[in-house]
PDB file of C-alpha atoms in Angstrom:
ATOM      1  CA  MET A 208     104.129  79.721  85.336  1.00 48.00           C
ATOM      2  CA  SER A 209     106.172  79.008  88.414  1.00 64.00           C
ATOM      3  CA  VAL A 210     108.465  81.544  89.994  1.00 68.00           C
ATOM      4  CA  SER A 211     112.146  80.862  90.344  1.00 80.00           C
ATOM      5  CA  ARG A 212     112.891  79.626  93.851  1.00 91.00           C
ATOM      6  CA  GLU A 213     116.214  81.467  93.592  1.00 93.00           C
ATOM      7  CA  THR A 214     114.343  84.757  93.146  1.00 94.00           C
ATOM      8  CA  VAL A 215     112.408  84.213  96.369  1.00 97.00           C
ATOM      9  CA  ALA A 216     115.536  83.004  98.172  1.00 97.00           C
ATOM     10  CA  ALA A 217     117.300  86.210  97.150  1.00 96.00           C
ATOM     11  CA  LEU A 218     114.486  88.228  98.706  1.00 97.00           C
ATOM     12  CA  ALA A 219     114.748  86.202 101.900  1.00 97.00           C
ATOM     13  CA  LYS A 220     118.493  86.810 102.004  1.00 97.00           C
ATOM     14  CA  ARG A 221     118.116  90.530 101.292  1.00 97.00           C
ATOM     15  CA  TYR A 222     115.914  90.971 104.366  1.00 97.00           C
ATOM     16  CA  ALA A 223     117.642  88.334 106.536  1.00 98.00           C
ATOM     17  CA  LEU A 224     114.461  86.283 106.898  1.00 98.00           C
ATOM     18  CA  PRO A 225     114.157  83.055 108.940  1.00 97.00           C
ATOM     19  CA  PRO A 226     115.475  79.793 107.372  1.00 95.00           C
ATOM     20  CA  ASP A 227     112.019  78.480 106.435  1.00 96.00           C
ATOM     21  CA  ALA A 228     110.804  81.771 104.941  1.00 98.00           C
ATOM     22  CA  THR A 229     111.675  80.865 101.347  1.00 97.00           C
ATOM     23  CA  ASP A 230     109.515  77.724 101.431  1.00 97.00           C
ATOM     24  CA  ARG A 231     106.586  79.619 102.920  1.00 98.00           C
ATOM     25  CA  LEU A 232     106.852  82.519 100.495  1.00 98.00           C
ATOM     26  CA  VAL A 233     106.936  80.118  97.537  1.00 97.00           C
ATOM     27  CA  ALA A 234     103.908  78.297  98.976  1.00 97.00           C
ATOM     28  CA  LEU A 235     102.113  81.631  99.327  1.00 98.00           C
ATOM     29  CA  LEU A 236     102.754  82.496  95.680  1.00 97.00           C
ATOM     30  CA  GLU A 237     101.562  79.079  94.555  1.00 96.00           C
ATOM     31  CA  ALA A 238      98.419  79.334  96.659  1.00 97.00           C
ATOM     32  CA  LEU A 239      97.673  82.796  95.276  1.00 97.00           C
ATOM     33  CA  ALA A 240      98.099  81.533  91.706  1.00 96.00           C
ATOM     34  CA  SER A 241      95.611  78.712  92.287  1.00 97.00           C
ATOM     35  CA  GLU A 242      93.081  80.779  94.277  1.00 97.00           C
ATOM     36  CA  PRO A 243      89.960  81.243  92.099  1.00 96.00           C
ATOM     37  CA  ALA A 244      88.581  84.107  94.181  1.00 96.00           C
ATOM     38  CA  ALA A 245      91.794  86.115  94.656  1.00 96.00           C
ATOM     39  CA  PRO A 246      90.850  89.823  94.985  1.00 96.00           C
ATOM     40  CA  THR A 247      93.794  90.979  92.885  1.00 96.00           C
ATOM     41  CA  THR A 248      94.613  90.958  89.192  1.00 95.00           C
ATOM     42  CA  VAL A 249      98.238  90.058  89.950  1.00 94.00           C
ATOM     43  CA  THR A 250      98.301  86.327  90.655  1.00 95.00           C
ATOM     44  CA  GLU A 251     100.866  84.933  88.207  1.00 95.00           C
ATOM     45  CA  PRO A 252     103.918  84.073  90.361  1.00 94.00           C
ATOM     46  CA  ARG A 253     106.557  85.714  88.167  1.00 92.00           C
ATOM     47  CA  GLU A 254     104.755  89.045  88.484  1.00 94.00           C
ATOM     48  CA  ALA A 255     103.445  88.544  92.031  1.00 96.00           C
ATOM     49  CA  VAL A 256     106.937  87.938  93.428  1.00 96.00           C
ATOM     50  CA  ASP A 257     107.713  91.591  92.658  1.00 96.00           C
ATOM     51  CA  ARG A 258     104.343  93.308  92.919  1.00 94.00           C
ATOM     52  CA  HIS A 259     103.293  91.542  96.120  1.00 97.00           C
ATOM     53  CA  LEU A 260     106.193  89.865  97.906  1.00 97.00           C
ATOM     54  CA  ALA A 261     109.048  92.291  97.253  1.00 97.00           C
ATOM     55  CA  ASP A 262     106.805  95.299  97.696  1.00 97.00           C
ATOM     56  CA  SER A 263     105.456  93.972 100.995  1.00 98.00           C
ATOM     57  CA  LEU A 264     108.863  93.076 102.387  1.00 98.00           C
ATOM     58  CA  SER A 265     110.230  96.553 101.612  1.00 98.00           C
ATOM     59  CA  GLY A 266     108.468  97.665 104.784  1.00 98.00           C
ATOM     60  CA  LEU A 267     111.166  95.845 106.735  1.00 98.00           C
ATOM     61  CA  GLU A 268     113.452  98.761 105.947  1.00 97.00           C
ATOM     62  CA  ILE A 269     111.626 100.509 108.808  1.00 98.00           C
ATOM     63  CA  PRO A 270     113.273  99.293 112.067  1.00 98.00           C
ATOM     64  CA  ALA A 271     110.032  99.700 114.041  1.00 98.00           C
ATOM     65  CA  LEU A 272     108.395  97.046 111.878  1.00 98.00           C
ATOM     66  CA  ARG A 273     111.143  94.514 112.530  1.00 98.00           C
ATOM     67  CA  ARG A 274     110.708  95.053 116.294  1.00 98.00           C
ATOM     68  CA  ALA A 275     106.913  94.816 116.308  1.00 98.00           C
ATOM     69  CA  ALA A 276     105.123  92.148 118.333  1.00 98.00           C
ATOM     70  CA  ARG A 277     101.583  93.128 117.247  1.00 98.00           C
ATOM     71  CA  ILE A 278     100.787  94.361 113.748  1.00 99.00           C
ATOM     72  CA  ALA A 279      97.479  95.391 112.185  1.00 98.00           C
ATOM     73  CA  ASP A 280      97.388  95.429 108.387  1.00 98.00           C
ATOM     74  CA  LEU A 281      94.456  97.611 107.324  1.00 98.00           C
ATOM     75  CA  GLY A 282      92.507  96.991 104.136  1.00 97.00           C
ATOM     76  CA  ALA A 283      94.349  93.711 103.749  1.00 98.00           C
ATOM     77  CA  GLY A 284      92.683  92.755 100.460  1.00 97.00           C
ATOM     78  CA  ALA A 285      94.409  89.648  99.124  1.00 97.00           C
ATOM     79  CA  GLY A 286      96.728  89.516 102.137  1.00 98.00           C
ATOM     80  CA  PHE A 287      99.548  91.887 101.230  1.00 98.00           C
ATOM     81  CA  PRO A 288     101.636  93.120 102.949  1.00 98.00           C
ATOM     82  CA  GLY A 289     100.295  91.241 105.972  1.00 98.00           C
ATOM     83  CA  LEU A 290     100.988  87.635 104.976  1.00 98.00           C
ATOM     84  CA  PRO A 291     104.592  88.134 103.759  1.00 98.00           C
ATOM     85  CA  LEU A 292     105.308  90.180 106.891  1.00 98.00           C
ATOM     86  CA  ALA A 293     103.911  87.404 109.079  1.00 98.00           C
ATOM     87  CA  ILE A 294     106.309  84.975 107.376  1.00 98.00           C
ATOM     88  CA  ALA A 295     109.190  87.403 107.831  1.00 98.00           C
ATOM     89  CA  LEU A 296     108.335  88.036 111.498  1.00 98.00           C
ATOM     90  CA  PRO A 297     107.246  84.683 112.957  1.00 98.00           C
ATOM     91  CA  ASP A 298     107.270  85.997 116.541  1.00 98.00           C
ATOM     92  CA  ALA A 299     104.792  88.774 115.717  1.00 98.00           C
ATOM     93  CA  GLN A 300     101.006  88.465 115.682  1.00 98.00           C
ATOM     94  CA  VAL A 301      99.676  89.915 112.424  1.00 98.00           C
ATOM     95  CA  ASP A 302      95.991  90.818 112.202  1.00 98.00           C
ATOM     96  CA  LEU A 303      94.828  91.369 108.624  1.00 98.00           C
ATOM     97  CA  VAL A 304      91.891  93.763 108.892  1.00 98.00           C
ATOM     98  CA  GLU A 305      89.499  93.485 105.956  1.00 98.00           C
ATOM     99  CA  SER A 306      85.835  94.479 106.004  1.00 97.00           C
ATOM    100  CA  THR A 307      84.793  92.094 103.196  1.00 97.00           C
ATOM    101  CA  ARG A 308      84.169  88.577 104.495  1.00 98.00           C
ATOM    102  CA  ARG A 309      84.896  87.012 101.100  1.00 98.00           C
ATOM    103  CA  LYS A 310      88.374  88.531 101.075  1.00 98.00           C
ATOM    104  CA  CYS A 311      88.950  87.354 104.648  1.00 98.00           C
ATOM    105  CA  ASP A 312      88.126  83.826 103.544  1.00 98.00           C
ATOM    106  CA  VAL A 313      90.761  84.089 100.809  1.00 98.00           C
ATOM    107  CA  ILE A 314      93.344  85.387 103.291  1.00 98.00           C
ATOM    108  CA  THR A 315      92.594  82.463 105.610  1.00 98.00           C
ATOM    109  CA  ARG A 316      93.021  79.951 102.796  1.00 98.00           C
ATOM    110  CA  LEU A 317      96.320  81.499 101.729  1.00 98.00           C
ATOM    111  CA  ALA A 318      97.607  81.566 105.312  1.00 98.00           C
ATOM    112  CA  THR A 319      96.705  77.910 105.750  1.00 98.00           C
ATOM    113  CA  ALA A 320      98.331  76.876 102.478  1.00 98.00           C
ATOM    114  CA  ALA A 321     101.566  78.698 103.343  1.00 98.00           C
ATOM    115  CA  ASP A 322     101.538  77.562 106.996  1.00 98.00           C
ATOM    116  CA  ILE A 323     101.403  81.016 108.561  1.00 98.00           C
ATOM    117  CA  PRO A 324     100.020  80.413 112.081  1.00 98.00           C
ATOM    118  CA  ASN A 325     100.745  83.933 113.325  1.00 98.00           C
ATOM    119  CA  ALA A 326      98.413  85.614 110.820  1.00 98.00           C
ATOM    120  CA  ARG A 327      94.648  85.909 111.115  1.00 98.00           C
ATOM    121  CA  ALA A 328      91.985  87.689 109.103  1.00 98.00           C
ATOM    122  CA  LEU A 329      89.585  89.976 110.975  1.00 98.00           C
ATOM    123  CA  ALA A 330      86.341  90.762 109.161  1.00 98.00           C
ATOM    124  CA  THR A 331      85.843  94.278 110.446  1.00 98.00           C
ATOM    125  CA  ARG A 332      86.607  97.904 109.693  1.00 97.00           C
ATOM    126  CA  ALA A 333      89.453  99.847 111.264  1.00 97.00           C
ATOM    127  CA  GLU A 334      87.010 102.157 113.043  1.00 97.00           C
ATOM    128  CA  GLU A 335      85.136  99.184 114.496  1.00 98.00           C
ATOM    129  CA  LEU A 336      88.318  97.439 115.635  1.00 98.00           C
ATOM    130  CA  ALA A 337      89.414 100.631 117.385  1.00 98.00           C
ATOM    131  CA  SER A 338      86.185 100.560 119.409  1.00 97.00           C
ATOM    132  CA  THR A 339      87.125  97.216 120.970  1.00 97.00           C
ATOM    133  CA  THR A 340      89.746  96.106 123.484  1.00 97.00           C
ATOM    134  CA  ALA A 341      92.216  96.075 120.579  1.00 97.00           C
ATOM    135  CA  ALA A 342      92.463  99.866 120.788  1.00 97.00           C
ATOM    136  CA  GLY A 343      95.911 101.057 121.768  1.00 98.00           C
ATOM    137  CA  THR A 344      97.481  97.594 121.547  1.00 98.00           C
ATOM    138  CA  TYR A 345      99.331  97.544 118.235  1.00 98.00           C
ATOM    139  CA  ASP A 346     103.016  98.298 117.801  1.00 98.00           C
ATOM    140  CA  VAL A 347     102.643  98.909 114.071  1.00 99.00           C
ATOM    141  CA  VAL A 348      99.753  99.551 111.720  1.00 98.00           C
ATOM    142  CA  THR A 349     100.407  98.971 108.015  1.00 98.00           C
ATOM    143  CA  ALA A 350      98.394 100.055 104.983  1.00 98.00           C
ATOM    144  CA  ARG A 351      99.146  99.498 101.315  1.00 96.00           C
ATOM    145  CA  ALA A 352      97.247 101.312  98.559  1.00 88.00           C
ATOM    146  CA  LEU A 353      94.281 101.900 100.863  1.00 95.00           C
ATOM    147  CA  ALA A 354      93.484 105.612 101.261  1.00 95.00           C
ATOM    148  CA  SER A 355      94.959 109.105 101.473  1.00 96.00           C
ATOM    149  CA  LEU A 356      97.333 109.906 104.316  1.00 97.00           C
ATOM    150  CA  PRO A 357      94.867 111.931 106.456  1.00 97.00           C
ATOM    151  CA  ILE A 358      92.435 108.992 106.386  1.00 97.00           C
ATOM    152  CA  LEU A 359      95.137 106.425 107.125  1.00 98.00           C
ATOM    153  CA  VAL A 360      96.395 108.479 110.079  1.00 98.00           C
ATOM    154  CA  GLU A 361      92.882 108.582 111.514  1.00 98.00           C
ATOM    155  CA  TYR A 362      92.381 104.848 111.025  1.00 98.00           C
ATOM    156  CA  ALA A 363      95.678 104.008 112.691  1.00 98.00           C
ATOM    157  CA  ALA A 364      95.949 106.421 115.619  1.00 98.00           C
ATOM    158  CA  PRO A 365      93.358 104.820 117.959  1.00 98.00           C
ATOM    159  CA  LEU A 366      94.814 101.359 117.318  1.00 98.00           C
ATOM    160  CA  LEU A 367      98.415 102.243 118.110  1.00 98.00           C
ATOM    161  CA  ARG A 368     100.039 102.134 121.523  1.00 98.00           C
ATOM    162  CA  GLN A 369     102.136 105.066 122.642  1.00 98.00           C
ATOM    163  CA  GLY A 370     105.380 104.880 120.668  1.00 98.00           C
ATOM    164  CA  GLY A 371     103.763 102.771 117.948  1.00 98.00           C
ATOM    165  CA  HIS A 372     104.086 103.494 114.228  1.00 98.00           C
ATOM    166  CA  LEU A 373     101.912 103.745 111.139  1.00 98.00           C
ATOM    167  CA  ILE A 374     103.662 102.622 107.937  1.00 98.00           C
ATOM    168  CA  ALA A 375     101.908 103.498 104.681  1.00 98.00           C
ATOM    169  CA  TRP A 376     102.964 102.269 101.231  1.00 97.00           C
ATOM    170  CA  LYS A 377     102.425 105.084  98.726  1.00 95.00           C
ATOM    171  CA  GLY A 378     103.553 106.070  95.254  1.00 90.00           C
ATOM    172  CA  THR A 379     105.201 109.301  94.151  1.00 84.00           C
ATOM    173  CA  PRO A 380     105.337 111.735  97.079  1.00 77.00           C
ATOM    174  CA  ASP A 381     102.532 114.290  96.882  1.00 87.00           C
ATOM    175  CA  PRO A 382     103.411 117.443  98.874  1.00 91.00           C
ATOM    176  CA  THR A 383      99.752 118.385  99.306  1.00 94.00           C
ATOM    177  CA  GLU A 384      98.792 114.958 100.627  1.00 94.00           C
ATOM    178  CA  HIS A 385     101.897 114.873 102.819  1.00 94.00           C
ATOM    179  CA  GLN A 386     100.948 118.213 104.376  1.00 95.00           C
ATOM    180  CA  ALA A 387      97.356 117.095 104.922  1.00 96.00           C
ATOM    181  CA  GLY A 388      98.609 113.914 106.588  1.00 96.00           C
ATOM    182  CA  ALA A 389     100.830 115.975 108.893  1.00 96.00           C
ATOM    183  CA  GLN A 390      97.884 118.212 109.872  1.00 97.00           C
ATOM    184  CA  ALA A 391      95.708 115.193 110.692  1.00 97.00           C
ATOM    185  CA  ALA A 392      98.581 113.575 112.593  1.00 98.00           C
ATOM    186  CA  GLN A 393      98.925 116.629 114.839  1.00 97.00           C
ATOM    187  CA  ILE A 394      95.258 116.347 115.817  1.00 97.00           C
ATOM    188  CA  LEU A 395      95.528 112.619 116.496  1.00 98.00           C
ATOM    189  CA  GLY A 396      98.745 112.490 118.525  1.00 98.00           C
ATOM    190  CA  LEU A 397     101.051 111.268 115.764  1.00 98.00           C
ATOM    191  CA  ARG A 398     104.269 112.784 114.466  1.00 98.00           C
ATOM    192  CA  PRO A 399     105.233 112.388 110.801  1.00 97.00           C
ATOM    193  CA  GLN A 400     108.710 111.178 109.977  1.00 96.00           C
ATOM    194  CA  ASP A 401     110.663 111.702 106.788  1.00 94.00           C
ATOM    195  CA  PRO A 402     109.257 109.675 103.855  1.00 94.00           C
ATOM    196  CA  ILE A 403     111.569 106.878 102.752  1.00 95.00           C
ATOM    197  CA  PRO A 404     111.871 106.008  99.032  1.00 94.00           C
ATOM    198  CA  VAL A 405     112.257 102.265  98.481  1.00 96.00           C
ATOM    199  CA  HIS A 406     113.132 100.102  95.477  1.00 95.00           C
ATOM    200  CA  PRO A 407     111.552  96.707  96.158  1.00 95.00           C
ATOM    201  CA  PHE A 408     112.618  95.113  92.870  1.00 92.00           C
ATOM    202  CA  LYS A 409     114.674  95.868  89.800  1.00 89.00           C
ATOM    203  CA  GLY A 410     113.037  98.565  87.737  1.00 84.00           C
ATOM    204  CA  SER A 411     110.596  99.576  90.463  1.00 88.00           C
ATOM    205  CA  ARG A 412     109.777 103.282  90.634  1.00 82.00           C
ATOM    206  CA  ARG A 413     107.604 105.704  92.551  1.00 85.00           C
ATOM    207  CA  ARG A 414     107.447 103.744  95.829  1.00 92.00           C
ATOM    208  CA  THR A 415     107.589 105.573  99.150  1.00 95.00           C
ATOM    209  CA  LEU A 416     107.041 104.531 102.763  1.00 97.00           C
ATOM    210  CA  TYR A 417     105.353 107.157 104.916  1.00 97.00           C
ATOM    211  CA  THR A 418     105.774 106.644 108.655  1.00 98.00           C
ATOM    212  CA  TYR A 419     104.204 108.289 111.686  1.00 98.00           C
ATOM    213  CA  GLU A 420     105.034 107.730 115.350  1.00 98.00           C
ATOM    214  CA  LYS A 421     102.387 107.971 118.065  1.00 98.00           C
ATOM    215  CA  THR A 422     103.813 110.475 120.521  1.00 98.00           C
ATOM    216  CA  ALA A 423     100.688 111.595 122.414  1.00 98.00           C
ATOM    217  CA  PRO A 424      97.284 110.159 123.361  1.00 98.00           C
ATOM    218  CA  THR A 425      94.635 110.187 120.652  1.00 98.00           C
ATOM    219  CA  PRO A 426      91.637 112.364 121.676  1.00 97.00           C
ATOM    220  CA  SER A 427      88.708 110.402 123.097  1.00 96.00           C
ATOM    221  CA  ARG A 428      86.385 111.465 120.264  1.00 96.00           C
ATOM    222  CA  PHE A 429      88.233 109.023 118.009  1.00 97.00           C
ATOM    223  CA  PRO A 430      87.504 106.683 116.368  1.00 97.00           C
ATOM    224  CA  ARG A 431      84.669 108.386 114.576  1.00 97.00           C
ATOM    225  CA  ARG A 432      81.807 106.326 113.199  1.00 96.00           C
ATOM    226  CA  PRO A 433      82.605 103.947 110.306  1.00 96.00           C
ATOM    227  CA  GLY A 434      82.754 105.788 107.008  1.00 94.00           C
ATOM    228  CA  ILE A 435      83.118 109.268 108.487  1.00 96.00           C
ATOM    229  CA  PRO A 436      86.927 109.507 108.009  1.00 96.00           C
ATOM    230  CA  THR A 437      86.505 109.069 104.252  1.00 95.00           C
ATOM    231  CA  LYS A 438      83.490 111.393 104.014  1.00 95.00           C
ATOM    232  CA  ARG A 439      84.964 114.130 106.197  1.00 95.00           C
ATOM    233  CA  PRO A 440      88.769 113.843 106.361  1.00 94.00           C
ATOM    234  CA  LEU A 441      90.430 115.836 109.105  1.00 94.00           C
ATOM    235  CA  ALA A 442      92.609 117.690 106.607  1.00 79.00           C
ATOM    236  CA  GLY A 443      92.994 117.966 102.854  1.00 56.00           C
TER     237      GLY A 443
END
């Protein structure tokens, strides 16, 4: 089933997106629907417009994201939120970081189909990327449904420049996880900000954006080796 173009246009208007954004977002939905190897169960456009597009674009409620010139989307999966954000922010370079080559191939096909030249898939892990010249170069790191907050903070901190931000899409606020994320952030040179509840689409519930600002250098012992952040989180 096709999605209503008016629905996508309303999203574009809500977030004041560029004039050609509606066409590209529709093309992205159509490409996802026809992609045989899509690493998501939500591919039907009428559902994907909410679950993927609207949810991804809700990150634009964070001013730091709108200002970003370099964005790293960690655990990019099928390309969300990275691809919609690249459409929304055509002057930003968006690197979709995904360790599985097969998923990177899907992201590349979707980006080509929707004509998103400022997005690229990187087949690597966050820890590996942070060991390259990319360390300390990103204005914003995004992560959607990837890991707990202490792990996300550790992934993001070495990648962010001073003054950069981590934005994490999460569900119902969990005080224990929030506290653990704050403890890890203190170690890594990040400062937690107040969580922001968002309502990406009608009837949406339990959606929260967690943000952290990099206010101090990350200790030189980070990043740790790939896999260690998940095996031995800094807190929690």
